[in-house]
Amino acid sequence: MDSEDDMMDANDVESVDDDFYSGEMDADCYSDDYGDYDDDVDEDDDDDSGPDYDFMAEAADDSDVVAARSQLSYTVLKEEDIRQRQEDDITKVSTVLSIPREAACILLRRYNWSVSKVHDEWFADEEAVRKSVGLLDGPVVRFSDAELVCGICFDTLPRDRIASAACGHPFCKQCWSGYISTTINDGPGCLTLKCPDPSCQAAVGQDMVNALTSSEDREKYARYLRRSYIEDNRKTKWCPAPGCEYAVDFVAGGGNFDVACLCSYSFCWNCTEEAHRPVDCGTVEKWILKNSAESENMNWILANSKPCPKCKRPIEKNQGCMHMTCTPPCKFEFCWLCLGAWSDHGERTGGFYACNRYEAAKQEGVYDEAERRREMAKNSLEKYTHYYERWASNQSSRQKALSDLHQMQTVHLEKLSDIHCTPESQLKFITEAWLQIVECRRVLKWTYAYGYYLPEHEQAKRQFFEYLQGEAESGLERLHQCAEKELQQFLTAEGPSKEFDDFRTKLAGLTSVTKNYFENLVRALENGLADVDSHAACSKGTSAKVTGICKARATKGKGNGKSGGSSRNGDD
Amino acid sequence: MANNTNLPRRIIKETQRLLSEPAPGISASPSEDNMRYFNVMILGPTQSPYEGGVFKLELFLPEEYPMAAPKVRFLTKIYHPNIDKLGRICLDILKDKWSPALQIRTVLLSIQALLSAPNPDDPLSENIAKHWKTNEAEAVETAKEWTRLYASGA
């Protein structure tokens, strides 16, 4: 069977893989040797694995950022940017239509902050537009008296204590303040504020609000206006991360909805769930729904049952003794504590209710029950549990990595900088490693949703997928291990050492290799593992292409290891 | 009458005007111990199923009045698609369309108008509205019947 070849090739790669961090292959061979596949990724490779990518030099970092930015199909907006853009749009409309800024603002809000829509509508039928938003040409009532009666408190007051919208209906300033304040506290409806006269449609805009209310109300109104600018505009959305106040302006047509906010949260612009490449929005929705429907069940099963060691069906222990008998047809008798056969117990384990095996193992610390159960879950519980657990554990690893990253940035980097007499700017490689770990945990997490929905009958794809996933996992483990454990010794070191330079080379190399591997993985999965299809359809020629991904990665690893190393030599 | 000493001038003026120049078919007078609580009577409009009836209502001016709408409720039982069995009224100016430039008088006039023109498309009482839409003649008969039964002795 074809897929057999596949796996054999894959295994071959694994053997190459084992030594690829210490290897000496040339980085350039990567892009030349692997035909079609590489054409898709060349663009990135130039930035990432080519000579530009130098872990040591500041300049290289900058060029990397620039390269990444040029591909972005979105802009993250800070509060100041939002204000600026809104001001600019208002100015544009105000200038083109020759109307006050306040009126321009009312119009923009009416047409969801689309400047072109305002222009279109206005020039098509100015009268209708004016009417629909309550922009009057002139007052509908005029008074010549020196004193006027406020339409709300009925007091007769001198003109200087009376204010009116464009319509001229007189209300005293105190009542205006109460009226506007009440509306603002009722919510964003205050943005379509009208004259209090029930028969009048005259709009009340920001100038009037600012002139007649407290600073607290003014600020609230401005906040609603800013919110409207983001929420009513089809091109912008708030970052959904809790507490984040940035917004994202998205330019359609990139084909990729992933957005990384400046707050470090990544989300999908299309569905506003967290970023989920390589899985599509529909799958994510299904998966999240599934989790919410089944996680309760699953948690209960995991917490309250153990799988029968023989038939793997989950068993809830509802009676006191440790002697378990599985229901027919299995009928296996076993010990609840150690999950060993009951026939091994009794006299030999020191009596009926004592399980020495369990006690002894627990004392030695080798008996990791959770570990064992995780292992069991794979076989016993539904397929879903298998994927869900891994999805969830990558999620929590990611959370942990995020907090480690934070710890690194706030505490450890400064310490390392002192110990090793290196400016913090030269320690960026550590931050980058952690950022990469966070990103990889996210991708890996979603590969489990991907795997769950990958059809059972597509054997070749499944095998290939699991291979890629397994490799991704172990690659990431290596990186995580290096960034977490190997770093420790340098935190307690006495002073600068040659070892720290070696560590730098290794960690930077691992970061780059892992980054490339995951990027390729995402592309391959987004592509629906299409290479496997073509492989099944035609002959051996494409089989080389499939494994090309792995080989490419392997050789790339060597390339980077080397380029990292050589650049170090250069710098030293 | 401690709580009446701080009564806003607007409420005093409105009250005076309501008493001195009442709207036709409407009377409203403040309670003796609470100037914010009004006893209201509305005569059933002519050519409506409520003709000949005298409908009692209560009207209360909340602390925020006139920034917030008055609270009004029918005390007399009435068969009307926009009024439920507790006497609560579905009327836009009592809710989101309230404006501080409206007054007790305008509110009561609106309620009077609502008796002349029931709006079964925006019902408060589903059953009555359904009755109104499927068999208006019969619903009008019931309304007349209720007026005779509950609103004549006032």
XYZ file of C-alpha atoms in Angstrom:
726
model
C 0.000 0.000 0.000
C 1.170 3.446 -0.829
C 0.818 4.796 2.622
C 3.284 2.176 3.764
C 5.944 3.808 1.661
C 4.910 6.998 3.179
C 5.482 5.893 6.657
C 8.763 4.323 5.774
C 9.937 7.521 4.255
C 8.721 9.273 7.293
C 10.691 6.955 9.486
C 13.755 7.540 7.421
C 13.379 11.179 8.044
C 13.166 10.532 11.717
C 16.578 9.003 11.719
C 17.901 12.044 9.941
C 16.007 14.069 12.440
C 17.790 12.728 15.458
C 21.000 14.465 14.713
C 19.774 17.437 12.835
C 20.549 19.994 15.438
C 24.189 19.159 15.363
C 24.309 18.652 11.604
C 26.270 20.666 9.130
C 24.116 20.794 6.035
C 23.851 23.915 3.993
C 20.769 26.029 4.495
C 20.534 26.866 0.823
C 19.812 23.336 -0.233
C 16.417 23.632 1.352
C 14.899 25.997 -1.104
C 16.541 24.465 -4.142
C 15.816 20.819 -3.698
C 12.181 20.444 -2.957
C 10.384 21.726 -5.968
C 6.707 22.610 -5.801
C 6.273 22.731 -2.121
C 8.957 25.278 -1.667
C 7.564 27.605 -4.245
C 4.738 28.310 -1.896
C 6.924 29.102 1.011
C 9.936 30.753 -0.550
C 8.725 34.163 0.337
C 8.844 33.417 4.008
C 11.977 31.447 3.911
C 13.888 34.372 2.633
C 12.973 36.227 5.741
C 13.249 33.462 8.252
C 15.866 30.961 7.361
C 17.940 32.813 4.879
C 21.020 34.801 5.705
C 18.819 37.682 6.915
C 17.871 35.754 9.959
C 20.698 36.448 12.266
C 19.890 35.934 15.909
C 22.643 38.184 17.066
C 22.295 41.329 15.073
C 19.783 44.003 15.965
C 19.369 45.067 12.367
C 18.271 41.621 11.328
C 15.517 41.685 13.904
C 14.206 44.906 12.507
C 14.178 43.698 8.943
C 12.279 40.660 10.119
C 9.632 42.838 11.673
C 9.371 44.967 8.567
C 8.990 41.896 6.407
C 6.239 40.593 8.648
C 4.469 43.918 8.675
C 4.383 44.208 4.916
C 2.228 41.085 4.804
C -0.238 42.201 7.413
C -3.768 42.752 6.250
C -4.722 44.613 9.391
C -3.699 47.444 11.683
C -4.001 47.471 15.433
C -5.407 50.775 16.649
C -4.660 52.254 20.035
C -7.024 54.685 21.648
C -5.055 57.586 20.237
C -5.119 56.104 16.725
C -8.857 55.602 16.944
C -9.350 59.191 17.993
C -7.087 60.381 15.208
C -8.825 58.367 12.510
C -12.222 59.453 13.674
C -11.112 63.078 13.665
C -9.682 62.647 10.176
C -12.892 61.147 8.820
C -14.959 63.907 10.381
C -12.637 66.516 8.895
C -12.923 64.899 5.464
C -16.712 64.931 5.450
C -16.874 68.383 7.005
C -14.570 69.787 4.317
C -16.167 68.103 1.344
C -19.758 68.900 2.336
C -18.928 72.302 3.815
C -20.824 71.560 6.989
C -19.801 71.951 10.647
C -17.761 69.131 12.180
C -20.583 68.367 14.556
C -22.953 67.784 11.626
C -20.335 65.698 9.820
C -20.031 63.543 12.912
C -23.803 62.997 13.051
C -23.848 62.031 9.378
C -20.931 59.633 9.718
C -22.538 57.913 12.646
C -25.776 57.573 10.678
C -23.926 55.889 7.793
C -21.764 53.621 9.948
C -18.689 55.812 9.649
C -18.317 55.211 5.936
C -17.053 58.447 4.412
C -17.912 57.374 0.880
C -21.432 56.344 1.870
C -22.019 59.779 3.430
C -20.800 61.433 0.244
C -22.963 59.231 -1.976
C -26.118 59.762 0.027
C -25.577 63.462 0.528
C -24.977 64.248 -3.107
C -27.841 62.001 -4.199
C -30.448 63.712 -2.018
C -29.261 66.241 0.522
C -32.794 67.065 1.670
C -33.670 63.470 2.489
C -30.388 62.945 4.313
C -30.836 66.122 6.343
C -34.324 65.066 7.274
C -33.354 61.537 8.262
C -30.748 62.684 10.768
C -32.438 65.916 11.898
C -29.970 68.395 10.449
C -32.141 71.484 9.999
C -31.359 74.281 7.596
C -32.632 76.901 10.016
C -34.825 77.384 13.084
C -38.506 76.388 12.988
C -39.474 78.763 15.782
C -38.181 82.277 16.463
C -38.573 84.413 19.541
C -37.824 88.053 19.931
C -38.703 88.350 23.627
C -36.033 89.175 26.154
C -37.288 86.404 28.380
C -38.416 82.930 27.444
C -40.271 80.100 29.145
C -38.310 76.874 29.452
C -40.333 74.026 27.951
C -39.253 71.682 30.739
C -39.250 73.518 34.066
C -41.726 76.188 32.871
C -39.616 78.913 34.453
C -39.409 82.261 32.722
C -35.770 83.085 32.202
C -33.566 85.643 30.474
C -32.258 84.568 27.064
C -28.718 83.959 28.252
C -29.938 81.117 30.402
C -31.801 79.510 27.525
C -30.305 77.239 24.870
C -31.762 75.640 21.758
C -30.824 73.159 19.082
C -30.987 74.338 15.459
C -34.789 74.285 15.683
C -34.971 77.076 18.242
C -37.169 75.369 20.854
C -36.205 77.051 24.103
C -35.105 75.140 27.171
C -33.079 76.424 30.073
C -29.489 75.291 30.349
C -30.096 73.483 33.593
C -32.887 71.416 32.065
C -30.754 70.726 28.994
C -28.046 69.412 31.275
C -30.496 67.112 33.046
C -32.005 65.974 29.757
C -28.672 65.191 28.099
C -27.277 63.568 31.220
C -30.315 61.276 31.524
C -29.972 60.211 27.899
C -26.230 59.601 28.185
C -26.766 57.432 31.225
C -29.351 55.430 29.293
C -26.639 54.222 26.906
C -25.318 54.708 23.380
C -28.734 55.947 22.251
C -27.457 59.378 23.317
C -25.610 59.514 19.993
C -28.945 60.117 18.257
C -30.049 62.761 20.706
C -32.938 65.000 19.553
C -34.471 68.239 20.746
C -36.669 67.529 23.813
C -39.735 68.900 22.043
C -41.767 65.786 21.219
C -42.718 66.987 17.756
C -39.207 68.071 16.802
C -36.562 65.974 15.077
C -33.653 68.409 15.332
C -30.406 66.603 16.123
C -28.347 67.484 19.151
C -24.652 66.909 18.520
C -21.426 66.799 20.457
C -20.842 70.546 20.624
C -24.085 71.061 22.430
C -23.387 68.130 24.727
C -19.981 69.546 25.545
C -21.365 73.015 26.140
C -24.160 71.938 28.463
C -23.027 68.965 30.565
C -20.570 67.947 33.235
C -17.105 66.731 32.326
C -18.075 63.233 33.399
C -20.979 63.157 30.934
C -18.815 64.678 28.211
C -16.281 61.902 28.667
C -19.012 59.242 28.576
C -20.446 60.702 25.405
C -17.011 60.777 23.775
C -16.509 57.169 24.776
C -19.800 56.135 23.162
C -18.770 58.016 20.058
C -15.446 56.195 19.939
C -17.150 52.865 20.547
C -19.580 53.568 17.750
C -16.648 54.351 15.460
C -15.280 50.838 16.012
C -18.477 48.847 16.507
C -20.637 50.321 13.757
C -17.835 50.318 11.230
C -17.689 47.192 9.128
C -13.924 47.319 8.834
C -13.077 47.467 12.512
C -13.601 45.373 15.622
C -12.437 45.529 19.202
C -9.849 43.048 20.332
C -11.948 40.523 22.262
C -9.339 39.948 24.983
C -10.662 40.916 28.409
C -9.474 44.341 29.434
C -7.842 45.112 26.083
C -8.756 48.508 24.667
C -7.203 48.178 21.250
C -9.158 47.766 18.049
C -8.244 46.183 14.756
C -8.780 47.598 11.311
C -8.919 44.755 8.837
C -8.408 44.974 5.106
C -10.333 42.222 3.377
C -8.768 39.931 0.855
C -5.812 38.442 2.702
C -7.424 35.002 2.846
C -6.184 34.676 6.384
C -8.111 36.101 9.307
C -5.538 35.729 12.054
C -4.932 38.936 13.898
C -2.366 39.516 16.618
C -3.309 42.392 18.871
C -0.639 44.484 20.563
C -1.882 43.086 23.860
C -0.403 39.774 22.635
C -3.823 38.155 22.191
C -4.337 36.539 18.809
C -7.793 36.156 17.423
C -9.638 35.361 14.247
C -11.084 38.511 12.713
C -13.820 36.566 11.021
C -15.350 34.762 13.999
C -13.570 36.635 16.869
C -12.735 33.371 18.567
C -9.074 33.046 19.476
C -6.734 32.494 16.543
C -7.245 28.988 15.275
C -5.134 28.359 12.213
C -4.904 25.776 10.698
C -8.539 24.991 11.524
C -11.364 26.902 9.816
C -14.036 28.969 11.614
C -16.773 26.392 11.047
C -14.739 23.623 12.647
C -13.883 25.848 15.582
C -17.528 26.635 16.137
C -18.429 22.947 16.017
C -15.595 22.073 18.357
C -16.430 24.761 20.899
C -20.063 23.741 20.856
C -19.063 20.156 21.331
C -16.832 21.048 24.233
C -19.531 22.982 25.986
C -21.994 20.147 25.467
C -19.723 17.301 26.418
C -17.040 18.670 28.651
C -19.202 18.250 31.719
C -19.738 14.588 30.935
C -16.130 14.104 30.071
C -14.884 15.753 33.214
C -17.159 13.613 35.276
C -16.002 10.432 33.586
C -12.373 11.373 34.027
C -12.824 12.338 37.634
C -15.038 9.493 38.761
C -14.232 6.470 36.699
C -11.353 4.266 35.723
C -11.248 2.192 32.583
C -11.405 -1.552 33.000
C -7.785 -2.675 32.478
C -8.998 -5.341 30.095
C -11.924 -4.070 28.052
C -11.276 -0.347 28.670
C -14.874 0.525 29.408
C -15.135 3.258 32.012
C -16.130 1.951 35.425
C -17.575 3.923 38.282
C -16.807 2.515 41.702
C -20.023 2.558 43.696
C -19.280 0.055 46.468
C -16.679 0.005 49.196
C -14.252 -2.760 48.421
C -11.339 -2.697 46.014
C -12.246 -5.977 44.401
C -13.782 -4.990 41.101
C -15.576 -7.227 38.660
C -16.289 -5.802 35.241
C -19.758 -6.362 33.813
C -20.305 -9.247 31.404
C -19.103 -10.212 28.924
C -15.738 -8.971 30.207
C -16.091 -10.051 33.864
C -12.461 -9.223 34.476
C -11.631 -9.111 38.183
C -9.112 -6.496 39.173
C -7.900 -4.256 41.957
C -9.278 -0.704 41.894
C -6.087 0.740 43.298
C -3.411 -0.703 41.087
C -5.621 -1.886 38.239
C -3.770 -5.190 38.325
C -5.524 -8.585 38.088
C -7.241 -9.572 41.316
C -5.668 -13.005 41.143
C -2.322 -11.351 41.937
C -3.778 -10.002 45.167
C -4.909 -11.508 48.436
C -2.212 -13.351 50.321
C 0.577 -12.290 48.067
C -0.109 -8.593 48.401
C -0.404 -8.725 52.128
C -4.057 -9.411 52.727
C -7.432 -8.878 51.217
C -7.901 -5.134 51.288
C -4.333 -3.967 51.178
C -2.650 -3.524 47.857
C 1.081 -3.522 48.439
C 1.856 -2.983 44.855
C -0.006 0.281 44.990
C 1.418 1.349 48.330
C 4.951 0.461 47.377
C 4.739 2.127 44.036
C 3.209 5.203 45.552
C 5.987 5.444 48.080
C 8.621 5.126 45.430
C 6.858 7.833 43.517
C 6.820 5.877 40.275
C 3.107 5.358 40.330
C 1.776 8.394 38.579
C -1.868 7.604 38.463
C -2.828 10.567 36.364
C -0.222 9.632 33.815
C -1.458 6.123 33.686
C -5.004 7.223 33.264
C -4.118 9.558 30.492
C -2.518 6.635 28.760
C -5.635 4.587 29.313
C -7.969 7.281 28.130
C -6.585 6.950 24.673
C -7.828 3.428 24.370
C -10.836 3.468 26.562
C -12.884 6.614 26.403
C -14.397 7.945 23.289
C -12.168 9.330 20.633
C -13.349 12.721 21.713
C -11.759 12.533 25.131
C -8.477 11.729 23.536
C -8.557 14.868 21.418
C -10.217 17.036 23.999
C -7.702 16.278 26.707
C -4.824 17.114 24.427
C -6.528 20.190 23.140
C -7.125 21.339 26.695
C -3.676 20.468 27.985
C -2.028 22.415 25.197
C -4.303 25.248 26.140
C -3.109 25.150 29.715
C 0.519 24.732 28.637
C 0.037 27.824 26.578
C -1.340 29.725 29.556
C 1.619 28.600 31.598
C 4.022 29.620 28.860
C 2.378 33.029 28.714
C 2.884 33.570 32.406
C 6.460 32.270 32.138
C 7.034 34.720 29.320
C 5.731 37.480 31.511
C 7.953 36.393 34.380
C 10.865 36.328 31.974
C 10.217 39.830 30.752
C 9.589 41.357 34.142
C 12.162 39.578 36.306
C 14.557 37.141 34.725
C 15.828 39.105 31.750
C 17.175 41.833 33.987
C 18.855 39.261 36.194
C 20.398 37.466 33.217
C 21.561 40.752 31.832
C 23.404 41.464 35.092
C 24.940 38.045 35.504
C 26.149 37.690 31.962
C 27.059 41.319 31.387
C 24.853 41.418 28.306
C 22.472 44.229 27.438
C 18.842 43.152 27.544
C 18.511 43.941 23.855
C 20.920 41.070 23.267
C 18.672 38.736 25.208
C 15.768 39.108 22.828
C 16.352 35.571 21.655
C 14.881 34.358 24.944
C 11.711 36.400 24.575
C 11.439 35.235 20.988
C 11.756 31.630 22.073
C 8.934 32.065 24.552
C 6.730 33.864 22.079
C 7.315 30.995 19.693
C 6.398 28.471 22.370
C 3.163 30.306 23.046
C 2.314 30.380 19.356
C 3.214 26.722 18.852
C 1.084 25.633 21.790
C -1.810 27.430 20.159
C -1.287 25.743 16.793
C -0.741 22.375 18.399
C -3.904 22.779 20.393
C -5.950 23.341 17.267
C -4.348 20.415 15.462
C -6.274 18.276 17.943
C -9.569 19.739 16.784
C -8.282 19.179 13.263
C -7.427 15.573 14.028
C -10.790 14.982 15.615
C -12.611 15.971 12.458
C -10.228 14.263 10.049
C -12.316 11.435 8.546
C -11.515 7.954 9.898
C -11.500 6.361 6.474
C -8.742 8.589 5.155
C -6.108 6.311 6.543
C -3.152 7.744 4.676
C -4.016 11.267 5.706
C -4.554 10.290 9.293
C -1.242 8.520 9.503
C 0.574 11.355 7.859
C -1.223 13.866 10.047
C -0.356 12.007 13.207
C 3.221 11.787 12.135
C 3.426 15.527 11.485
C 1.659 16.252 14.736
C 3.943 13.958 16.682
C 6.998 15.586 15.197
C 5.601 19.012 15.953
C 4.998 17.957 19.518
C 8.466 16.604 20.088
C 10.099 19.560 18.366
C 8.162 21.887 20.580
C 9.020 19.859 23.669
C 12.687 20.241 22.842
C 12.311 23.975 22.513
C 10.199 24.242 25.638
C 12.673 22.116 27.593
C 15.571 24.271 26.468
C 13.846 27.552 27.255
C 12.539 26.350 30.580
C 15.046 23.930 32.108
C 18.359 24.663 30.471
C 17.959 28.334 31.122
C 17.779 27.728 34.876
C 21.505 27.177 35.353
C 22.291 30.541 33.822
C 19.959 32.290 36.223
C 22.067 31.054 39.115
C 25.427 31.310 37.359
C 28.259 33.339 38.869
C 29.126 35.303 35.783
C 29.493 35.245 32.004
C 30.471 31.936 30.463
C 31.150 30.293 27.177
C 28.221 27.979 27.937
C 25.828 30.877 27.805
C 26.895 31.645 24.243
C 26.345 28.040 23.324
C 22.970 28.185 24.962
C 22.125 31.260 22.968
C 22.997 29.505 19.728
C 21.041 26.440 20.651
C 17.902 28.224 21.795
C 17.860 30.620 18.851
C 18.395 27.692 16.518
C 15.606 25.685 18.089
C 13.292 28.672 17.940
C 13.889 29.173 14.267
C 13.604 25.498 13.396
C 10.399 25.119 15.360
C 8.981 28.252 13.843
C 9.573 26.985 10.330
C 8.264 23.566 11.106
C 5.053 24.940 12.522
C 4.577 27.325 9.646
C 4.879 24.456 7.216
C 2.580 22.354 9.354
C -0.090 25.061 9.326
C 0.157 25.385 5.561
C 0.005 21.653 5.028
C -3.074 21.315 7.228
C -4.815 24.338 5.744
C -4.176 22.757 2.414
C -6.167 19.748 3.665
C -3.020 17.604 3.416
C -3.643 17.731 -0.307
C -0.266 16.208 -1.041
C -1.521 12.960 0.386
C -4.423 12.941 -2.065
C -2.238 13.395 -5.077
C 0.008 10.781 -3.646
C -2.802 8.277 -3.430
C -3.817 9.060 -6.986
C -0.491 8.854 -8.713
C 2.859 7.297 -8.258
C 6.060 7.435 -6.354
C 7.060 10.805 -7.694
C 4.685 12.623 -5.403
C 5.611 10.509 -2.475
C 8.922 12.259 -2.449
C 7.020 15.491 -2.336
C 5.012 14.493 0.701
C 8.058 13.608 2.661
C 9.610 16.698 1.213
C 7.957 18.620 3.996
C 9.703 16.585 6.603
C 12.991 16.494 4.833
C 12.780 20.133 4.147
C 12.256 20.748 7.777
C 15.069 18.503 8.783
C 17.544 20.074 6.437
C 16.320 23.458 7.347
C 17.043 22.685 10.970
C 20.597 21.924 10.086
C 20.832 25.008 8.000
C 19.697 27.190 10.789
C 21.789 25.503 13.365
C 24.699 26.257 11.196
C 23.817 29.770 10.265
C 23.219 30.522 13.905
C 26.549 29.051 14.739
C 28.442 30.808 12.040
C 26.968 34.142 12.838
C 28.037 33.675 16.395
C 31.546 33.027 15.229
C 31.323 36.091 13.124
C 30.229 38.231 15.989
C 32.762 36.876 18.393
C -46.491 67.249 54.075
C -42.745 67.261 54.486
C -42.082 65.658 51.124
C -44.052 68.323 49.304
C -41.977 71.252 50.418
C -39.281 70.444 47.870
C -41.743 69.999 45.067
C -40.230 71.379 41.821
C -41.871 74.480 40.490
C -42.745 72.653 37.295
C -44.956 70.181 39.166
C -46.678 72.969 41.062
C -47.337 74.860 37.828
C -48.604 71.768 36.048
C -50.895 70.971 38.939
C -52.290 74.483 39.030
C -52.938 74.460 35.295
C -54.550 70.990 35.415
C -56.942 72.235 38.076
C -57.687 75.644 36.558
C -57.998 74.651 32.904
C -58.708 70.906 32.740
C -58.639 69.151 29.376
C -62.083 68.090 28.139
C -63.082 64.694 29.473
C -60.122 64.506 31.826
C -59.728 65.381 35.467
C -56.587 65.009 37.525
C -56.094 66.097 41.118
C -53.188 65.494 43.432
C -53.615 63.387 46.521
C -53.750 65.360 49.726
C -50.842 63.670 51.419
C -48.618 63.260 48.333
C -48.479 65.937 45.711
C -46.730 63.550 43.320
C -49.680 61.152 43.345
C -52.672 62.045 41.171
C -56.173 60.633 41.065
C -57.247 60.714 37.458
C -60.571 60.219 35.713
C -60.970 59.893 31.966
C -64.336 59.807 30.258
C -64.695 57.175 27.557
C -64.419 59.059 24.230
C -67.552 59.349 22.143
C -67.887 56.865 19.288
C -65.612 54.438 21.070
C -66.636 51.217 22.844
C -65.808 53.044 26.072
C -68.357 55.824 25.552
C -70.373 56.485 28.658
C -67.759 54.964 30.945
C -65.794 56.771 33.610
C -62.302 55.317 33.979
C -60.250 55.824 37.093
C -56.473 55.917 36.843
C -53.590 56.632 39.156
C -50.603 58.705 38.077
C -47.349 59.063 39.944
C -44.494 61.450 39.265
C -41.194 59.746 40.145
C -38.318 61.613 41.740
C -36.631 62.096 38.332
C -39.719 63.654 36.725
C -39.714 65.352 34.241
C -36.490 63.643 33.105
C -38.291 60.326 33.582
C -41.868 59.566 32.517
C -44.765 59.538 34.978
C -46.121 56.153 35.991
C -49.768 55.671 35.009
C -52.138 52.770 35.563
C -55.839 52.092 35.013
C -57.691 51.275 38.221
C -60.948 50.543 36.431
C -61.143 47.211 34.640
C -61.059 47.787 30.881
C -61.166 45.560 27.791
C -58.469 47.069 25.559
C -55.626 45.438 23.564
C -53.017 47.877 24.889
C -54.015 47.652 28.538
C -53.474 44.526 30.612
C -55.504 43.151 33.487
C -53.375 45.011 36.027
C -54.228 48.250 34.262
C -50.731 48.768 32.852
C -50.641 50.727 29.624
C -48.563 50.114 26.516
C -47.860 53.600 25.256
C -44.561 54.721 23.690
C -44.417 58.123 25.373
C -44.571 56.415 28.751
C -41.445 54.471 27.813
C -38.710 55.136 25.272
C -40.451 58.071 23.577
C -40.754 60.056 26.783
C -39.483 63.602 26.569
C -39.212 66.072 29.452
C -41.108 68.521 27.278
C -44.194 66.324 27.615
C -46.542 66.885 30.550
C -49.170 65.189 32.649
C -51.785 66.790 30.408
C -50.223 65.467 27.186
C -49.846 62.008 28.685
C -53.505 61.873 29.698
C -54.610 63.181 26.301
C -52.569 60.422 24.673
C -54.258 57.827 26.862
C -57.630 59.240 25.929
C -56.661 58.972 22.276
C -55.583 55.399 22.827
C -59.126 54.602 23.988
C -60.447 56.009 20.701
C -57.929 54.107 18.621
C -56.865 50.746 20.075
C -53.741 49.355 18.427
C -53.959 45.555 18.358
C -50.705 45.339 16.362
C -48.705 46.424 19.388
C -50.539 44.592 22.125
C -49.970 44.307 25.819
C -52.720 41.787 26.283
C -52.221 39.018 23.720
C -55.682 37.512 24.099
C -57.583 40.737 23.722
C -55.429 41.773 20.766
C -56.080 38.441 19.096
C -59.793 38.833 19.721
C -59.602 42.327 18.225
C -57.860 41.139 15.092
C -59.919 38.043 14.413
C -63.350 39.416 15.257
C -63.337 43.143 15.850
C -67.118 43.483 16.107
C -67.288 40.906 18.853
C -64.305 42.414 20.687
C -65.914 45.835 20.560
C -69.081 44.298 22.031
C -67.061 42.845 24.910
C -65.409 46.222 25.489
C -68.829 47.864 25.617
C -70.051 45.170 27.976
C -67.082 45.709 30.300
C -67.617 49.457 30.184
C -71.221 48.936 31.312
C -70.189 46.453 33.988
C -67.165 48.156 35.501
C -67.018 51.799 34.400
C -70.544 53.088 34.791
C -70.915 53.438 38.535
C -67.911 55.656 39.082
